[in-house]
Amino acid sequence: AALASSLATVALLALPGTVIHLLLGHIDWQLTAWLALGVFPSTYLGSRLALRLPTQLLGKLYGLFLVILALYFAYTEVTV
């Protein structure tokens, strides 16, 4: 329940900024559509997989993912 409450709070706090960027025309709708095509099915499949994996394995996989991500950002020049 705490995680769901936290996520709901984050979503509500992000809403005003999202509306402002929408009104200013800062949203790339083509990119948004492509992201949605991958995000929605991946979220569904990932949640189903997470429920089937043992908790310890899931934690180790998540830790490995974070290490790989940290190494990527440490050795890659990221420009905005």
PDB file of N, CA and C in Angstrom:
ATOM      1  N   ALA A   1       0.822  -1.194   0.000  1.00  0.00           N
ATOM      2  CA  ALA A   1       0.000   0.000   0.000  1.00  0.00           C
ATOM      3  C   ALA A   1       0.862   1.251   0.000  1.00  0.00           C
ATOM      4  N   ALA A   2       2.014   1.181   0.668  1.00  0.00           N
ATOM      5  CA  ALA A   2       2.880   2.357   0.730  1.00  0.00           C
ATOM      6  C   ALA A   2       3.438   2.693  -0.650  1.00  0.00           C
ATOM      7  N   LEU A   3       3.810   1.670  -1.412  1.00  0.00           N
ATOM      8  CA  LEU A   3       4.343   1.913  -2.747  1.00  0.00           C
ATOM      9  C   LEU A   3       3.277   2.517  -3.653  1.00  0.00           C
ATOM     10  N   ALA A   4       2.077   1.980  -3.602  1.00  0.00           N
ATOM     11  CA  ALA A   4       0.988   2.514  -4.423  1.00  0.00           C
ATOM     12  C   ALA A   4       0.685   3.960  -4.052  1.00  0.00           C
ATOM     13  N   SER A   5       0.690   4.258  -2.760  1.00  0.00           N
ATOM     14  CA  SER A   5       0.444   5.634  -2.315  1.00  0.00           C
ATOM     15  C   SER A   5       1.537   6.565  -2.811  1.00  0.00           C
ATOM     16  N   SER A   6       2.777   6.101  -2.757  1.00  0.00           N
ATOM     17  CA  SER A   6       3.901   6.903  -3.227  1.00  0.00           C
ATOM     18  C   SER A   6       3.794   7.170  -4.724  1.00  0.00           C
ATOM     19  N   LEU A   7       3.470   6.141  -5.493  1.00  0.00           N
ATOM     20  CA  LEU A   7       3.338   6.308  -6.941  1.00  0.00           C
ATOM     21  C   LEU A   7       2.183   7.243  -7.297  1.00  0.00           C
ATOM     22  N   ALA A   8       1.089   7.142  -6.572  1.00  0.00           N
ATOM     23  CA  ALA A   8      -0.048   8.035  -6.816  1.00  0.00           C
ATOM     24  C   ALA A   8       0.339   9.480  -6.519  1.00  0.00           C
ATOM     25  N   THR A   9       1.099   9.696  -5.460  1.00  0.00           N
ATOM     26  CA  THR A   9       1.543  11.042  -5.112  1.00  0.00           C
ATOM     27  C   THR A   9       2.460  11.607  -6.186  1.00  0.00           C
ATOM     28  N   VAL A  10       3.395  10.803  -6.664  1.00  0.00           N
ATOM     29  CA  VAL A  10       4.308  11.245  -7.722  1.00  0.00           C
ATOM     30  C   VAL A  10       3.522  11.614  -8.976  1.00  0.00           C
ATOM     31  N   ALA A  11       2.541  10.792  -9.339  1.00  0.00           N
ATOM     32  CA  ALA A  11       1.730  11.075 -10.524  1.00  0.00           C
ATOM     33  C   ALA A  11       0.981  12.394 -10.376  1.00  0.00           C
ATOM     34  N   LEU A  12       0.421  12.630  -9.207  1.00  0.00           N
ATOM     35  CA  LEU A  12      -0.305  13.886  -8.981  1.00  0.00           C
ATOM     36  C   LEU A  12       0.629  15.089  -9.016  1.00  0.00           C
ATOM     37  N   LEU A  13       1.821  14.946  -8.468  1.00  0.00           N
ATOM     38  CA  LEU A  13       2.772  16.052  -8.466  1.00  0.00           C
ATOM     39  C   LEU A  13       3.325  16.337  -9.862  1.00  0.00           C
ATOM     40  N   ALA A  14       3.385  15.322 -10.716  1.00  0.00           N
ATOM     41  CA  ALA A  14       3.888  15.504 -12.075  1.00  0.00           C
ATOM     42  C   ALA A  14       2.841  16.104 -13.002  1.00  0.00           C
ATOM     43  N   LEU A  15       1.591  16.017 -12.635  1.00  0.00           N
ATOM     44  CA  LEU A  15       0.505  16.471 -13.504  1.00  0.00           C
ATOM     45  C   LEU A  15       0.599  17.946 -13.897  1.00  0.00           C
ATOM     46  N   PRO A  16       0.820  18.884 -12.980  1.00  0.00           N
ATOM     47  CA  PRO A  16       0.899  20.295 -13.392  1.00  0.00           C
ATOM     48  C   PRO A  16       2.024  20.560 -14.394  1.00  0.00           C
ATOM     49  N   GLY A  17       3.182  19.970 -14.183  1.00  0.00           N
ATOM     50  CA  GLY A  17       4.288  20.149 -15.122  1.00  0.00           C
ATOM     51  C   GLY A  17       3.968  19.574 -16.488  1.00  0.00           C
ATOM     52  N   THR A  18       3.292  18.444 -16.490  1.00  0.00           N
ATOM     53  CA  THR A  18       2.890  17.825 -17.749  1.00  0.00           C
ATOM     54  C   THR A  18       1.931  18.725 -18.514  1.00  0.00           C
ATOM     55  N   VAL A  19       0.972  19.297 -17.822  1.00  0.00           N
ATOM     56  CA  VAL A  19      -0.002  20.196 -18.458  1.00  0.00           C
ATOM     57  C   VAL A  19       0.701  21.423 -19.029  1.00  0.00           C
ATOM     58  N   ILE A  20       1.636  21.994 -18.281  1.00  0.00           N
ATOM     59  CA  ILE A  20       2.367  23.171 -18.759  1.00  0.00           C
ATOM     60  C   ILE A  20       3.141  22.840 -20.027  1.00  0.00           C
ATOM     61  N   HIS A  21       3.865  21.725 -20.028  1.00  0.00           N
ATOM     62  CA  HIS A  21       4.625  21.336 -21.223  1.00  0.00           C
ATOM     63  C   HIS A  21       3.693  21.030 -22.391  1.00  0.00           C
ATOM     64  N   LEU A  22       2.534  20.485 -22.108  1.00  0.00           N
ATOM     65  CA  LEU A  22       1.538  20.239 -23.151  1.00  0.00           C
ATOM     66  C   LEU A  22       1.092  21.555 -23.771  1.00  0.00           C
ATOM     67  N   LEU A  23       0.768  22.530 -22.933  1.00  0.00           N
ATOM     68  CA  LEU A  23       0.313  23.836 -23.421  1.00  0.00           C
ATOM     69  C   LEU A  23       1.408  24.583 -24.181  1.00  0.00           C
ATOM     70  N   LEU A  24       2.658  24.383 -23.794  1.00  0.00           N
ATOM     71  CA  LEU A  24       3.774  25.054 -24.463  1.00  0.00           C
ATOM     72  C   LEU A  24       4.211  24.330 -25.736  1.00  0.00           C
ATOM     73  N   GLY A  25       3.634  23.166 -25.997  1.00  0.00           N
ATOM     74  CA  GLY A  25       3.965  22.419 -27.210  1.00  0.00           C
ATOM     75  C   GLY A  25       5.299  21.695 -27.137  1.00  0.00           C
ATOM     76  N   HIS A  26       5.751  21.363 -25.949  1.00  0.00           N
ATOM     77  CA  HIS A  26       7.039  20.704 -25.771  1.00  0.00           C
ATOM     78  C   HIS A  26       6.976  19.185 -25.896  1.00  0.00           C
ATOM     79  N   ILE A  27       5.811  18.630 -26.138  1.00  0.00           N
ATOM     80  CA  ILE A  27       5.671  17.172 -26.183  1.00  0.00           C
ATOM     81  C   ILE A  27       5.801  16.687 -27.625  1.00  0.00           C
ATOM     82  N   ASP A  28       6.723  15.770 -27.840  1.00  0.00           N
ATOM     83  CA  ASP A  28       6.920  15.154 -29.148  1.00  0.00           C
ATOM     84  C   ASP A  28       5.949  13.977 -29.236  1.00  0.00           C
ATOM     85  N   TRP A  29       4.826  14.173 -29.926  1.00  0.00           N
ATOM     86  CA  TRP A  29       3.765  13.172 -29.949  1.00  0.00           C
ATOM     87  C   TRP A  29       4.167  11.912 -30.694  1.00  0.00           C
ATOM     88  N   GLN A  30       5.019  12.052 -31.713  1.00  0.00           N
ATOM     89  CA  GLN A  30       5.467  10.858 -32.435  1.00  0.00           C
ATOM     90  C   GLN A  30       6.331   9.987 -31.518  1.00  0.00           C
ATOM     91  N   LEU A  31       7.249  10.610 -30.795  1.00  0.00           N
ATOM     92  CA  LEU A  31       8.067   9.866 -29.843  1.00  0.00           C
ATOM     93  C   LEU A  31       7.201   9.266 -28.740  1.00  0.00           C
ATOM     94  N   THR A  32       6.227  10.018 -28.264  1.00  0.00           N
ATOM     95  CA  THR A  32       5.326   9.532 -27.220  1.00  0.00           C
ATOM     96  C   THR A  32       4.576   8.283 -27.684  1.00  0.00           C
ATOM     97  N   ALA A  33       4.122   8.291 -28.925  1.00  0.00           N
ATOM     98  CA  ALA A  33       3.400   7.133 -29.463  1.00  0.00           C
ATOM     99  C   ALA A  33       4.309   5.908 -29.529  1.00  0.00           C
ATOM    100  N   TRP A  34       5.545   6.093 -29.997  1.00  0.00           N
ATOM    101  CA  TRP A  34       6.480   4.968 -30.071  1.00  0.00           C
ATOM    102  C   TRP A  34       6.810   4.431 -28.683  1.00  0.00           C
ATOM    103  N   LEU A  35       7.013   5.335 -27.733  1.00  0.00           N
ATOM    104  CA  LEU A  35       7.288   4.894 -26.363  1.00  0.00           C
ATOM    105  C   LEU A  35       6.108   4.116 -25.793  1.00  0.00           C
ATOM    106  N   ALA A  36       4.902   4.596 -26.035  1.00  0.00           N
ATOM    107  CA  ALA A  36       3.705   3.926 -25.519  1.00  0.00           C
ATOM    108  C   ALA A  36       3.571   2.518 -26.104  1.00  0.00           C
ATOM    109  N   LEU A  37       3.932   2.369 -27.380  1.00  0.00           N
ATOM    110  CA  LEU A  37       3.860   1.043 -28.008  1.00  0.00           C
ATOM    111  C   LEU A  37       4.753   0.033 -27.291  1.00  0.00           C
ATOM    112  N   GLY A  38       5.864   0.493 -26.738  1.00  0.00           N
ATOM    113  CA  GLY A  38       6.748  -0.409 -26.013  1.00  0.00           C
ATOM    114  C   GLY A  38       6.461  -0.480 -24.530  1.00  0.00           C
ATOM    115  N   VAL A  39       6.080   0.652 -23.947  1.00  0.00           N
ATOM    116  CA  VAL A  39       5.914   0.722 -22.494  1.00  0.00           C
ATOM    117  C   VAL A  39       4.717  -0.087 -22.010  1.00  0.00           C
ATOM    118  N   PHE A  40       3.576   0.060 -22.641  1.00  0.00           N
ATOM    119  CA  PHE A  40       2.373  -0.598 -22.130  1.00  0.00           C
ATOM    120  C   PHE A  40       2.466  -2.119 -22.158  1.00  0.00           C
ATOM    121  N   PRO A  41       2.844  -2.737 -23.280  1.00  0.00           N
ATOM    122  CA  PRO A  41       2.963  -4.201 -23.241  1.00  0.00           C
ATOM    123  C   PRO A  41       4.110  -4.675 -22.341  1.00  0.00           C
ATOM    124  N   SER A  42       5.216  -3.929 -22.310  1.00  0.00           N
ATOM    125  CA  SER A  42       6.349  -4.321 -21.467  1.00  0.00           C
ATOM    126  C   SER A  42       5.993  -4.260 -19.990  1.00  0.00           C
ATOM    127  N   THR A  43       5.214  -3.269 -19.597  1.00  0.00           N
ATOM    128  CA  THR A  43       4.784  -3.153 -18.206  1.00  0.00           C
ATOM    129  C   THR A  43       3.931  -4.352 -17.815  1.00  0.00           C
ATOM    130  N   TYR A  44       3.011  -4.711 -18.673  1.00  0.00           N
ATOM    131  CA  TYR A  44       2.138  -5.855 -18.401  1.00  0.00           C
ATOM    132  C   TYR A  44       2.951  -7.142 -18.292  1.00  0.00           C
ATOM    133  N   LEU A  45       3.798  -7.388 -19.291  1.00  0.00           N
ATOM    134  CA  LEU A  45       4.585  -8.626 -19.295  1.00  0.00           C
ATOM    135  C   LEU A  45       5.587  -8.651 -18.141  1.00  0.00           C
ATOM    136  N   GLY A  46       6.203  -7.506 -17.846  1.00  0.00           N
ATOM    137  CA  GLY A  46       7.162  -7.437 -16.749  1.00  0.00           C
ATOM    138  C   GLY A  46       6.529  -7.705 -15.399  1.00  0.00           C
ATOM    139  N   SER A  47       5.332  -7.189 -15.198  1.00  0.00           N
ATOM    140  CA  SER A  47       4.657  -7.423 -13.916  1.00  0.00           C
ATOM    141  C   SER A  47       4.258  -8.892 -13.774  1.00  0.00           C
ATOM    142  N   ARG A  48       3.845  -9.508 -14.861  1.00  0.00           N
ATOM    143  CA  ARG A  48       3.506 -10.941 -14.805  1.00  0.00           C
ATOM    144  C   ARG A  48       4.741 -11.782 -14.516  1.00  0.00           C
ATOM    145  N   LEU A  49       5.855 -11.421 -15.154  1.00  0.00           N
ATOM    146  CA  LEU A  49       7.102 -12.144 -14.923  1.00  0.00           C
ATOM    147  C   LEU A  49       7.579 -11.953 -13.485  1.00  0.00           C
ATOM    148  N   ALA A  50       7.484 -10.735 -12.971  1.00  0.00           N
ATOM    149  CA  ALA A  50       7.937 -10.444 -11.604  1.00  0.00           C
ATOM    150  C   ALA A  50       7.157 -11.252 -10.573  1.00  0.00           C
ATOM    151  N   LEU A  51       5.886 -11.488 -10.831  1.00  0.00           N
ATOM    152  CA  LEU A  51       5.082 -12.275  -9.897  1.00  0.00           C
ATOM    153  C   LEU A  51       5.468 -13.755  -9.904  1.00  0.00           C
ATOM    154  N   ARG A  52       6.067 -14.215 -10.993  1.00  0.00           N
ATOM    155  CA  ARG A  52       6.437 -15.629 -11.107  1.00  0.00           C
ATOM    156  C   ARG A  52       7.859 -15.921 -10.618  1.00  0.00           C
ATOM    157  N   LEU A  53       8.722 -14.898 -10.614  1.00  0.00           N
ATOM    158  CA  LEU A  53      10.111 -15.109 -10.212  1.00  0.00           C
ATOM    159  C   LEU A  53      10.249 -15.123  -8.694  1.00  0.00           C
ATOM    160  N   PRO A  54      11.180 -15.923  -8.181  1.00  0.00           N
ATOM    161  CA  PRO A  54      11.457 -15.869  -6.743  1.00  0.00           C
ATOM    162  C   PRO A  54      11.969 -14.471  -6.359  1.00  0.00           C
ATOM    163  N   THR A  55      11.607 -14.019  -5.179  1.00  0.00           N
ATOM    164  CA  THR A  55      11.944 -12.672  -4.725  1.00  0.00           C
ATOM    165  C   THR A  55      13.446 -12.423  -4.743  1.00  0.00           C
ATOM    166  N   GLN A  56      14.232 -13.396  -4.288  1.00  0.00           N
ATOM    167  CA  GLN A  56      15.692 -13.223  -4.264  1.00  0.00           C
ATOM    168  C   GLN A  56      16.255 -13.050  -5.665  1.00  0.00           C
ATOM    169  N   LEU A  57      15.784 -13.843  -6.604  1.00  0.00           N
ATOM    170  CA  LEU A  57      16.260 -13.737  -7.981  1.00  0.00           C
ATOM    171  C   LEU A  57      15.872 -12.388  -8.572  1.00  0.00           C
ATOM    172  N   LEU A  58      14.662 -11.960  -8.322  1.00  0.00           N
ATOM    173  CA  LEU A  58      14.204 -10.673  -8.829  1.00  0.00           C
ATOM    174  C   LEU A  58      15.070  -9.540  -8.283  1.00  0.00           C
ATOM    175  N   GLY A  59      15.395  -9.603  -6.998  1.00  0.00           N
ATOM    176  CA  GLY A  59      16.258  -8.590  -6.390  1.00  0.00           C
ATOM    177  C   GLY A  59      17.646  -8.575  -7.006  1.00  0.00           C
ATOM    178  N   LYS A  60      18.200  -9.757  -7.265  1.00  0.00           N
ATOM    179  CA  LYS A  60      19.531  -9.845  -7.878  1.00  0.00           C
ATOM    180  C   LYS A  60      19.511  -9.325  -9.313  1.00  0.00           C
ATOM    181  N   LEU A  61      18.477  -9.654 -10.055  1.00  0.00           N
ATOM    182  CA  LEU A  61      18.366  -9.157 -11.426  1.00  0.00           C
ATOM    183  C   LEU A  61      18.234  -7.639 -11.456  1.00  0.00           C
ATOM    184  N   TYR A  62      17.463  -7.099 -10.524  1.00  0.00           N
ATOM    185  CA  TYR A  62      17.300  -5.649 -10.448  1.00  0.00           C
ATOM    186  C   TYR A  62      18.628  -4.984 -10.081  1.00  0.00           C
ATOM    187  N   GLY A  63      19.354  -5.570  -9.136  1.00  0.00           N
ATOM    188  CA  GLY A  63      20.664  -5.042  -8.762  1.00  0.00           C
ATOM    189  C   GLY A  63      21.632  -5.062  -9.935  1.00  0.00           C
ATOM    190  N   LEU A  64      21.630  -6.150 -10.688  1.00  0.00           N
ATOM    191  CA  LEU A  64      22.479  -6.256 -11.874  1.00  0.00           C
ATOM    192  C   LEU A  64      22.110  -5.188 -12.894  1.00  0.00           C
ATOM    193  N   PHE A  65      20.829  -4.982 -13.095  1.00  0.00           N
ATOM    194  CA  PHE A  65      20.366  -3.947 -14.017  1.00  0.00           C
ATOM    195  C   PHE A  65      20.877  -2.573 -13.594  1.00  0.00           C
ATOM    196  N   LEU A  66      20.805  -2.273 -12.290  1.00  0.00           N
ATOM    197  CA  LEU A  66      21.269  -0.978 -11.794  1.00  0.00           C
ATOM    198  C   LEU A  66      22.772  -0.808 -11.981  1.00  0.00           C
ATOM    199  N   VAL A  67      23.546  -1.869 -11.774  1.00  0.00           N
ATOM    200  CA  VAL A  67      24.994  -1.800 -11.981  1.00  0.00           C
ATOM    201  C   VAL A  67      25.305  -1.542 -13.451  1.00  0.00           C
ATOM    202  N   ILE A  68      24.636  -2.263 -14.343  1.00  0.00           N
ATOM    203  CA  ILE A  68      24.851  -2.066 -15.783  1.00  0.00           C
ATOM    204  C   ILE A  68      24.481  -0.644 -16.186  1.00  0.00           C
ATOM    205  N   LEU A  69      23.375  -0.150 -15.677  1.00  0.00           N
ATOM    206  CA  LEU A  69      22.947   1.214 -15.979  1.00  0.00           C
ATOM    207  C   LEU A  69      23.958   2.232 -15.457  1.00  0.00           C
ATOM    208  N   ALA A  70      24.463   2.024 -14.247  1.00  0.00           N
ATOM    209  CA  ALA A  70      25.459   2.937 -13.671  1.00  0.00           C
ATOM    210  C   ALA A  70      26.738   2.938 -14.505  1.00  0.00           C
ATOM    211  N   LEU A  71      27.186   1.764 -14.935  1.00  0.00           N
ATOM    212  CA  LEU A  71      28.381   1.686 -15.772  1.00  0.00           C
ATOM    213  C   LEU A  71      28.167   2.380 -17.110  1.00  0.00           C
ATOM    214  N   TYR A  72      27.000   2.202 -17.667  1.00  0.00           N
ATOM    215  CA  TYR A  72      26.684   2.862 -18.935  1.00  0.00           C
ATOM    216  C   TYR A  72      26.789   4.379 -18.790  1.00  0.00           C
ATOM    217  N   PHE A  73      26.174   4.923 -17.739  1.00  0.00           N
ATOM    218  CA  PHE A  73      26.207   6.367 -17.537  1.00  0.00           C
ATOM    219  C   PHE A  73      27.598   6.855 -17.143  1.00  0.00           C
ATOM    220  N   ALA A  74      28.376   6.022 -16.475  1.00  0.00           N
ATOM    221  CA  ALA A  74      29.723   6.424 -16.073  1.00  0.00           C
ATOM    222  C   ALA A  74      30.662   6.518 -17.273  1.00  0.00           C
ATOM    223  N   TYR A  75      30.441   5.692 -18.284  1.00  0.00           N
ATOM    224  CA  TYR A  75      31.360   5.637 -19.416  1.00  0.00           C
ATOM    225  C   TYR A  75      30.778   6.153 -20.727  1.00  0.00           C
ATOM    226  N   THR A  76      29.623   6.760 -20.671  1.00  0.00           N
ATOM    227  CA  THR A  76      28.990   7.302 -21.870  1.00  0.00           C
ATOM    228  C   THR A  76      28.705   8.771 -21.650  1.00  0.00           C
ATOM    229  N   GLU A  77      29.033   9.566 -22.650  1.00  0.00           N
ATOM    230  CA  GLU A  77      28.707  10.985 -22.558  1.00  0.00           C
ATOM    231  C   GLU A  77      27.238  11.158 -22.913  1.00  0.00           C
ATOM    232  N   VAL A  78      26.482  11.654 -21.977  1.00  0.00           N
ATOM    233  CA  VAL A  78      25.051  11.851 -22.186  1.00  0.00           C
ATOM    234  C   VAL A  78      24.805  13.335 -22.393  1.00  0.00           C
ATOM    235  N   THR A  79      24.197  13.674 -23.525  1.00  0.00           N
ATOM    236  CA  THR A  79      23.862  15.073 -23.796  1.00  0.00           C
ATOM    237  C   THR A  79      22.356  15.216 -23.850  1.00  0.00           C
ATOM    238  N   VAL A  80      21.899  16.371 -23.469  1.00  0.00           N
ATOM    239  CA  VAL A  80      20.456  16.628 -23.468  1.00  0.00           C
ATOM    240  C   VAL A  80      20.129  17.609 -24.561  1.00  0.00           C
TER     241      VAL A  80
END
